[in-house]
Amino acid sequence: MKKRLGTIAAAAILFLSNIAHAEPSDFEQWVAGFRAEASAAGISDEVLDQALSGLTINSRVYELNDNQPEFSRGIWDYLDSAVSETRVRNGRAKFQENRQLLTMIDQAYGVDAEIIAAIWGLESSYGAIMGSYDTIQALATLAFEGRRTGYGRSQLIGALKIIQHGYASRDDLKGSWAGAMGHTQFIPTTYLSYAIDHDGDGRRDIWNNLGDVFASTANYLSVSGYRGNEAWGVEVRLPAGFDYALADTKIKKAVVEWAAAGLSSINGPSLIDGFDPNIRGRLIIPAGARGPAFLVFDNFEAILKYNRSTAYALAVSLLSEEIAGRSGAVVAAWPRDDRPLTLTERKDLQQALKDRGYDPGPVDGIIGAGTKRALRTFQQSAGLPADGYASAKVLEALK
Ligand code: NAG
């Protein structure tokens, strides 16, 4: 009996000493290395202790970071929910509620109030969904491993600077799984560079103070090139036999030149009515020749700095029209019967272009300007409408 107790005690001691002498996990080692880097970047020991001690990984962040959906939605499906009746109705109500503040900030920054409201609506459903992830943990998780380690590292340093300067406390730093925070989802480096203390209370509070939220958003858009009272763009009608090669990110022309190329406003015979004829823009056909076309100006490019997706910038633009009491409806029909290519198919399409000697850029399934250009060249040589749109039909023709 005595012996047995002894054995149990010995086992317990062995167990405890194993815990005491446990090897630091890879993550703990990484934190130690990162800590040295952050310290060299000027972050104090006090802030580092507070932010990094006991820090763990949030595995949910990896699931979301790795989630490149095989099936993508058509832009029309995205717009249906981004500019839904509910979001429009709530947007008009929120605009009314905050009209004075928004107008004041519009005048101070030269950024249209309805654009600020539309960004607010898309980023957090007007403050309803700001994210409750611990920003420090989410960013450390991204920085440790995966496809966004560089982003995670620099944003984590940014978040630590926010704490160090006393702009927000460790526990205030809450937001999306990717580190975007507050009503209009600023990432830490955007916060550090562009957030504004509108009410002068000494804090730039993008989590709780709507004046700070709207001013910060307006300031970021303004430095991104947004100019108040200039249009984001216009839906256009293209003439028969139009050369779709003109719908290229690199081709910018003045409105008068586009009019001369045969473009008209979707709502009228003339493109020039209502616009400064010298304002320059580029043409986008987000769903190819069978879908709507838009001429977009510099303000659209400024919205793209906020989030680099054409669908996003279009959603902000259209929602802003609705909030302003105009129609944000797209007039031409989207090709809703078109099945968007899966990720595998988009990679197949890029590989097929490569195999035929065109240069679509990396085979990553992202249909960017390079892939579209290569696709157009192929379409031209195959006698197809050269719209650079990655459809199931063109994939068929390539194979
Ligand atoms: C977005 C940022 C943008 C940055 C992009 C890529 C905001 C409002 N937008 O979240 O500045 O270029 O991520 O990292 O912070």
Coordinates of C-alpha atoms and ligand atoms in Angstrom, one line a residue:
M1 CA 0.0 0.0 0.0
K2 CA 2.8 2.4 1.0
K3 CA 4.6 1.5 -2.1
R4 CA 1.6 2.2 -4.3
L5 CA 1.1 5.6 -2.8
G6 CA 4.7 6.3 -3.4
T7 CA 4.3 5.3 -7.0
I8 CA 1.3 7.6 -7.4
A9 CA 3.2 10.4 -5.7
A10 CA 6.2 9.9 -8.0
A11 CA 3.9 9.9 -11.0
A12 CA 2.3 13.1 -9.8
I13 CA 5.7 14.7 -9.3
L14 CA 6.8 13.6 -12.7
F15 CA 3.6 14.9 -14.2
L16 CA 3.9 18.3 -12.5
S17 CA 7.6 18.6 -13.4
N18 CA 6.7 17.9 -17.0
I19 CA 4.4 20.8 -16.9
A20 CA 6.9 23.0 -15.2
H21 CA 9.5 22.1 -17.8
A22 CA 7.2 21.9 -20.8
E23 CA 8.9 23.0 -24.0
P24 CA 7.6 26.4 -25.1
S25 CA 5.2 25.9 -28.1
D26 CA 6.2 27.2 -31.5
F27 CA 3.8 30.0 -31.0
E28 CA 5.3 31.0 -27.6
Q29 CA 8.7 31.0 -29.4
W30 CA 7.3 33.1 -32.1
V31 CA 5.9 35.6 -29.6
A32 CA 9.3 35.8 -27.9
G33 CA 10.9 36.6 -31.3
F34 CA 8.2 39.1 -32.2
R35 CA 8.5 40.8 -28.8
A36 CA 12.2 41.5 -29.5
E37 CA 11.3 43.0 -32.9
A38 CA 8.5 45.1 -31.4
S39 CA 10.8 46.3 -28.6
A40 CA 13.3 47.4 -31.2
A41 CA 10.5 49.3 -33.0
G42 CA 10.0 51.3 -29.8
I43 CA 7.2 49.5 -28.0
S44 CA 7.6 49.6 -24.2
D45 CA 8.0 46.5 -22.0
E46 CA 4.8 47.6 -20.2
V47 CA 2.7 47.5 -23.3
L48 CA 4.4 44.3 -24.5
D49 CA 3.7 42.6 -21.1
Q50 CA 0.1 43.7 -21.2
A51 CA -0.6 42.7 -24.8
L52 CA 1.5 39.6 -25.3
S53 CA 1.6 37.7 -22.0
G54 CA -0.5 34.6 -22.1
L55 CA -1.5 35.3 -25.7
T56 CA -2.9 32.3 -27.6
I57 CA -3.8 31.5 -31.1
N58 CA -7.4 31.8 -32.3
S59 CA -7.8 28.9 -34.7
R60 CA -11.0 30.3 -36.1
V61 CA -8.9 33.1 -37.7
Y62 CA -7.0 30.4 -39.6
E63 CA -10.3 28.9 -40.9
L64 CA -11.4 32.3 -42.1
N65 CA -8.0 33.2 -43.6
D66 CA -7.8 29.9 -45.5
N67 CA -11.3 30.1 -46.7
Q68 CA -11.0 30.7 -50.4
P69 CA -14.4 29.6 -51.4
E70 CA -14.4 27.2 -54.4
F71 CA -17.7 28.6 -55.6
S72 CA -17.9 32.4 -56.0
R73 CA -21.0 34.5 -56.3
G74 CA -21.8 36.6 -59.3
I75 CA -21.4 40.3 -58.7
W76 CA -25.2 40.6 -59.0
D77 CA -25.7 38.4 -56.0
Y78 CA -23.2 40.5 -54.0
L79 CA -24.9 43.7 -55.0
D80 CA -28.4 42.3 -54.1
S81 CA -27.3 41.9 -50.5
A82 CA -24.9 44.9 -50.3
V83 CA -27.6 47.3 -51.6
S84 CA -30.6 45.4 -50.2
E85 CA -33.9 47.1 -49.4
T86 CA -33.1 46.8 -45.7
R87 CA -29.7 48.4 -46.0
V88 CA -31.2 51.2 -48.1
R89 CA -34.0 51.8 -45.6
N90 CA -31.7 51.7 -42.6
G91 CA -29.2 54.0 -44.5
R92 CA -31.9 56.6 -45.1
A93 CA -33.0 56.5 -41.4
K94 CA -29.4 56.6 -40.1
F95 CA -28.6 59.5 -42.5
Q96 CA -31.6 61.4 -41.1
E97 CA -30.5 60.8 -37.6
N98 CA -27.0 62.0 -38.2
R99 CA -27.7 64.6 -40.9
Q100 CA -26.2 67.5 -39.0
L101 CA -23.0 65.7 -38.1
L102 CA -22.6 64.2 -41.6
T103 CA -23.2 67.6 -43.3
M104 CA -20.7 69.3 -41.1
I105 CA -18.1 66.7 -41.9
D106 CA -18.9 66.7 -45.6
Q107 CA -18.2 70.5 -45.6
A108 CA -15.0 70.1 -43.6
Y109 CA -13.4 67.3 -45.6
G110 CA -15.0 67.7 -49.0
V111 CA -16.4 64.2 -49.0
D112 CA -20.1 63.7 -49.8
A113 CA -22.1 62.8 -46.7
E114 CA -24.0 60.0 -48.5
I115 CA -20.7 58.3 -49.4
I116 CA -19.6 58.3 -45.8
A117 CA -22.9 56.8 -44.8
A118 CA -22.7 54.2 -47.5
I119 CA -19.3 53.1 -46.4
W120 CA -20.6 52.9 -42.8
G121 CA -23.5 50.8 -44.1
L122 CA -21.3 48.3 -45.9
E123 CA -18.5 48.1 -43.3
S124 CA -20.6 47.5 -40.2
S125 CA -24.3 47.7 -41.2
Y126 CA -24.3 51.2 -39.6
G127 CA -22.5 50.1 -36.5
A128 CA -24.6 46.9 -35.9
I129 CA -21.8 44.5 -36.8
M130 CA -18.3 45.7 -35.9
G131 CA -16.8 42.4 -35.0
S132 CA -15.9 41.2 -31.5
Y133 CA -12.5 39.5 -32.2
D134 CA -9.7 40.5 -29.9
T135 CA -7.6 42.5 -32.5
I136 CA -4.2 41.7 -30.8
Q137 CA -5.0 38.0 -30.8
A138 CA -6.4 38.0 -34.4
L139 CA -3.4 39.8 -35.8
A140 CA -0.8 37.7 -33.8
T141 CA -2.6 34.6 -35.2
L142 CA -2.2 35.9 -38.8
A143 CA 1.4 37.0 -38.2
F144 CA 2.4 33.6 -36.9
E145 CA 1.6 31.6 -40.0
G146 CA -0.5 31.4 -43.1
R147 CA -0.8 33.5 -46.2
R148 CA -0.9 37.0 -44.5
T149 CA 2.1 36.9 -42.1
G150 CA 3.6 40.1 -43.3
Y151 CA 0.3 41.9 -43.0
G152 CA -0.3 40.4 -39.6
R153 CA 3.1 41.5 -38.3
S154 CA 2.9 45.1 -39.5
Q155 CA -0.7 45.5 -38.3
L156 CA 0.2 44.0 -34.9
I157 CA 3.0 46.5 -34.5
G158 CA 0.4 49.2 -35.4
A159 CA -2.0 47.9 -32.8
L160 CA 0.7 48.0 -30.1
K161 CA 1.5 51.6 -31.1
I162 CA -2.2 52.5 -30.6
I163 CA -2.0 51.1 -27.1
Q164 CA 1.3 52.7 -26.4
H165 CA 0.1 56.2 -27.4
G166 CA -2.9 55.7 -25.2
Y167 CA -5.3 56.1 -28.1
A168 CA -7.2 53.0 -27.0
S169 CA -6.7 50.4 -24.3
R170 CA -5.7 46.8 -24.9
D171 CA -9.3 45.7 -24.3
D172 CA -10.8 48.4 -26.5
L173 CA -9.1 46.9 -29.6
K174 CA -11.9 44.8 -31.0
G175 CA -13.0 44.1 -34.6
S176 CA -13.0 41.7 -37.5
W177 CA -11.0 38.5 -37.7
A178 CA -8.6 40.3 -40.0
G179 CA -7.9 43.3 -37.7
A180 CA -10.4 45.9 -39.0
M181 CA -11.8 47.9 -36.2
G182 CA -14.8 50.0 -35.4
H183 CA -17.8 51.4 -37.3
T184 CA -15.9 51.8 -40.6
Q185 CA -13.4 49.0 -40.1
F186 CA -10.0 50.7 -40.0
I187 CA -7.0 48.5 -39.8
P188 CA -4.4 49.7 -37.3
T189 CA -2.0 51.4 -39.7
T190 CA -5.0 53.3 -41.3
Y191 CA -6.1 54.3 -37.8
L192 CA -2.6 55.6 -36.9
S193 CA -2.3 57.6 -40.1
Y194 CA -5.8 58.9 -40.7
A195 CA -8.1 58.6 -37.7
I196 CA -9.5 61.9 -36.5
D197 CA -10.5 63.2 -33.1
H198 CA -13.5 65.2 -34.3
D199 CA -15.0 66.3 -31.0
G200 CA -11.7 67.2 -29.4
D201 CA -12.0 65.0 -26.4
G202 CA -8.5 63.8 -26.8
R203 CA -9.4 60.4 -28.2
R204 CA -9.8 59.2 -31.8
D205 CA -12.6 56.8 -30.9
I206 CA -13.7 54.9 -34.0
W207 CA -15.6 52.4 -31.8
N208 CA -18.0 54.6 -30.0
N209 CA -18.0 58.2 -31.2
L210 CA -19.8 58.8 -34.5
G211 CA -18.2 62.2 -35.1
D212 CA -14.8 60.6 -34.9
V213 CA -16.0 57.7 -37.1
F214 CA -17.3 60.0 -39.9
A215 CA -14.4 62.4 -39.8
S216 CA -11.9 59.6 -39.9
T217 CA -13.6 58.0 -42.8
A218 CA -13.9 61.3 -44.7
N219 CA -10.3 62.1 -44.0
Y220 CA -9.1 58.7 -45.3
L221 CA -11.2 59.1 -48.5
S222 CA -10.0 62.7 -48.9
V223 CA -6.3 61.7 -48.8
S224 CA -7.2 58.8 -51.2
G225 CA -8.2 61.5 -53.7
Y226 CA -12.0 61.8 -53.1
R227 CA -13.4 65.2 -54.2
G228 CA -16.8 66.3 -53.0
N229 CA -19.5 67.0 -55.5
E230 CA -17.8 65.0 -58.2
A231 CA -19.7 61.9 -59.4
W232 CA -18.4 58.4 -58.7
G233 CA -19.4 57.5 -62.2
V234 CA -22.4 56.7 -64.4
E235 CA -24.0 53.7 -66.0
V236 CA -23.5 53.9 -69.7
R237 CA -24.8 52.4 -72.9
L238 CA -22.2 51.2 -75.4
P239 CA -22.7 51.5 -79.2
A240 CA -23.1 48.5 -81.4
G241 CA -19.8 47.0 -82.5
F242 CA -18.0 48.6 -79.5
D243 CA -14.4 47.7 -79.0
Y244 CA -14.3 46.1 -75.5
A245 CA -10.5 46.5 -75.4
L246 CA -11.3 50.1 -74.3
A247 CA -12.5 48.6 -71.0
D248 CA -9.1 48.4 -69.5
T249 CA -7.7 49.7 -66.2
K250 CA -5.0 51.5 -68.1
I251 CA -7.3 53.4 -70.5
K252 CA -8.6 56.8 -69.1
K253 CA -10.3 59.3 -71.2
A254 CA -12.2 62.6 -70.8
V255 CA -16.0 62.4 -70.9
V256 CA -16.0 64.2 -74.2
E257 CA -13.7 61.6 -75.7
W258 CA -15.9 58.7 -74.4
A259 CA -18.9 60.5 -75.9
A260 CA -17.1 60.7 -79.2
A261 CA -16.4 56.9 -78.9
G262 CA -20.2 56.4 -78.9
L263 CA -21.0 56.1 -75.2
S264 CA -24.2 57.6 -73.9
S265 CA -25.7 57.7 -70.4
I266 CA -28.0 54.8 -69.8
N267 CA -30.8 57.3 -68.9
G268 CA -30.4 59.7 -71.8
P269 CA -29.1 60.4 -75.2
S270 CA -26.1 62.4 -74.1
L271 CA -23.2 61.4 -71.9
I272 CA -22.0 64.9 -71.4
D273 CA -25.1 66.3 -69.8
G274 CA -24.6 66.6 -66.1
F275 CA -20.8 66.1 -66.2
D276 CA -17.8 68.3 -66.6
P277 CA -16.8 67.3 -70.1
N278 CA -13.1 67.2 -69.1
I279 CA -13.5 64.8 -66.1
R280 CA -11.6 61.7 -66.9
G281 CA -12.7 58.1 -66.3
R282 CA -12.3 54.5 -67.3
L283 CA -14.8 52.0 -68.5
I284 CA -15.7 48.9 -66.5
I285 CA -17.8 45.9 -67.6
P286 CA -17.9 43.8 -64.4
A287 CA -20.0 41.0 -66.0
G288 CA -18.7 41.2 -69.5
A289 CA -20.4 42.2 -72.8
R290 CA -23.8 40.8 -71.7
G291 CA -23.9 42.9 -68.6
P292 CA -24.0 46.6 -67.6
A293 CA -21.2 49.0 -68.3
F294 CA -20.1 51.9 -66.1
L295 CA -17.8 54.9 -66.7
V296 CA -16.0 55.5 -63.3
F297 CA -14.1 58.6 -62.2
D298 CA -11.4 59.4 -59.6
N299 CA -13.9 59.2 -56.7
F300 CA -14.5 55.5 -57.6
E301 CA -10.7 55.0 -57.5
A302 CA -10.6 56.6 -54.0
I303 CA -13.3 54.2 -52.8
L304 CA -11.2 51.3 -54.2
K305 CA -8.4 52.4 -51.8
Y306 CA -10.7 51.7 -48.9
N307 CA -11.3 48.1 -50.3
R308 CA -9.8 46.9 -53.5
S309 CA -12.8 45.2 -55.0
T310 CA -14.8 46.5 -57.9
A311 CA -18.0 45.0 -56.5
Y312 CA -17.4 46.8 -53.2
A313 CA -16.8 50.2 -54.8
L314 CA -19.9 49.8 -57.0
A315 CA -22.0 48.8 -54.0
V316 CA -20.8 51.9 -52.0
S317 CA -21.6 54.1 -55.1
L318 CA -25.0 52.7 -55.7
L319 CA -26.0 52.7 -52.0
S320 CA -24.9 56.3 -51.7
E321 CA -27.3 57.2 -54.5
E322 CA -30.2 55.5 -52.7
I323 CA -29.3 57.2 -49.4
A324 CA -29.3 60.5 -51.2
G325 CA -32.8 59.7 -52.4
R326 CA -31.9 59.0 -56.0
S327 CA -32.1 55.7 -57.7
G328 CA -29.2 53.3 -57.2
A329 CA -30.7 50.7 -59.5
V330 CA -28.6 49.3 -62.3
V331 CA -30.7 49.7 -65.5
A332 CA -29.1 47.1 -67.8
A333 CA -29.7 43.5 -66.8
W334 CA -27.0 41.4 -65.2
P335 CA -26.4 38.0 -66.9
R336 CA -28.0 36.2 -64.0
D337 CA -28.1 32.9 -65.9
D338 CA -24.3 33.0 -66.2
R339 CA -22.7 30.5 -63.9
P340 CA -19.7 32.2 -62.2
L341 CA -16.6 30.0 -62.6
T342 CA -15.3 28.0 -59.6
L343 CA -11.9 28.6 -58.2
T344 CA -10.6 25.5 -60.0
E345 CA -12.1 26.6 -63.3
R346 CA -10.6 30.1 -63.0
K347 CA -7.2 28.5 -62.4
D348 CA -7.8 26.2 -65.4
L349 CA -8.6 29.2 -67.5
Q350 CA -5.4 30.9 -66.5
Q351 CA -3.4 27.8 -67.2
A352 CA -5.1 27.3 -70.6
L353 CA -4.2 30.9 -71.5
K354 CA -0.6 30.2 -70.4
D355 CA -0.4 27.0 -72.4
R356 CA -1.5 28.9 -75.5
G357 CA 1.3 31.4 -75.0
Y358 CA -0.7 34.3 -73.5
D359 CA 0.4 35.9 -70.2
P360 CA -2.4 36.0 -67.6
G361 CA 0.0 36.5 -64.7
P362 CA 0.1 34.1 -61.8
V363 CA -2.3 31.1 -61.9
D364 CA -4.0 32.1 -58.7
G365 CA -7.7 32.1 -59.7
I366 CA -7.9 35.8 -59.3
I367 CA -9.2 37.4 -62.6
G368 CA -7.4 40.7 -62.5
A369 CA -6.3 43.2 -65.2
G370 CA -3.6 40.8 -66.5
T371 CA -5.9 37.8 -67.0
K372 CA -8.5 40.0 -68.6
R373 CA -6.0 41.4 -71.1
A374 CA -4.7 37.9 -72.0
L375 CA -8.3 36.7 -72.3
R376 CA -9.2 39.6 -74.7
T377 CA -6.2 38.8 -76.9
F378 CA -7.3 35.2 -77.1
Q379 CA -10.9 36.1 -77.8
Q380 CA -9.9 38.5 -80.6
S381 CA -7.9 35.8 -82.3
A382 CA -10.7 33.3 -81.9
G383 CA -13.3 35.8 -83.4
L384 CA -15.2 36.0 -80.1
P385 CA -16.5 39.3 -78.5
A386 CA -13.3 40.4 -76.8
D387 CA -14.7 41.5 -73.4
G388 CA -12.1 39.8 -71.2
Y389 CA -14.9 38.2 -69.1
A390 CA -14.1 34.8 -67.6
S391 CA -17.2 32.9 -68.5
A392 CA -17.9 29.1 -68.8
K393 CA -18.2 29.6 -72.5
V394 CA -14.8 31.1 -73.0
L395 CA -13.3 28.4 -70.8
E396 CA -14.9 25.8 -73.1
A397 CA -13.4 27.6 -76.2
L398 CA -9.9 27.6 -74.6
K399 CA -9.8 23.9 -73.8
Ligands
NAG1 C1 -8.2 47.6 -45.9 C2 -7.7 49.0 -45.5 C3 -6.9 49.6 -46.7 C4 -5.8 48.6 -47.0 C5 -6.3 47.2 -47.3 C6 -5.3 46.2 -47.6 C7 -9.1 50.5 -44.1 C8 -10.3 51.3 -44.1 N1 -8.9 49.9 -45.3 O1 -8.9 47.1 -44.8 O2 -6.3 50.8 -46.3 O3 -5.0 49.0 -48.1 O4 -7.1 46.8 -46.2 O5 -4.5 45.8 -46.5 O6 -8.3 50.4 -43.2

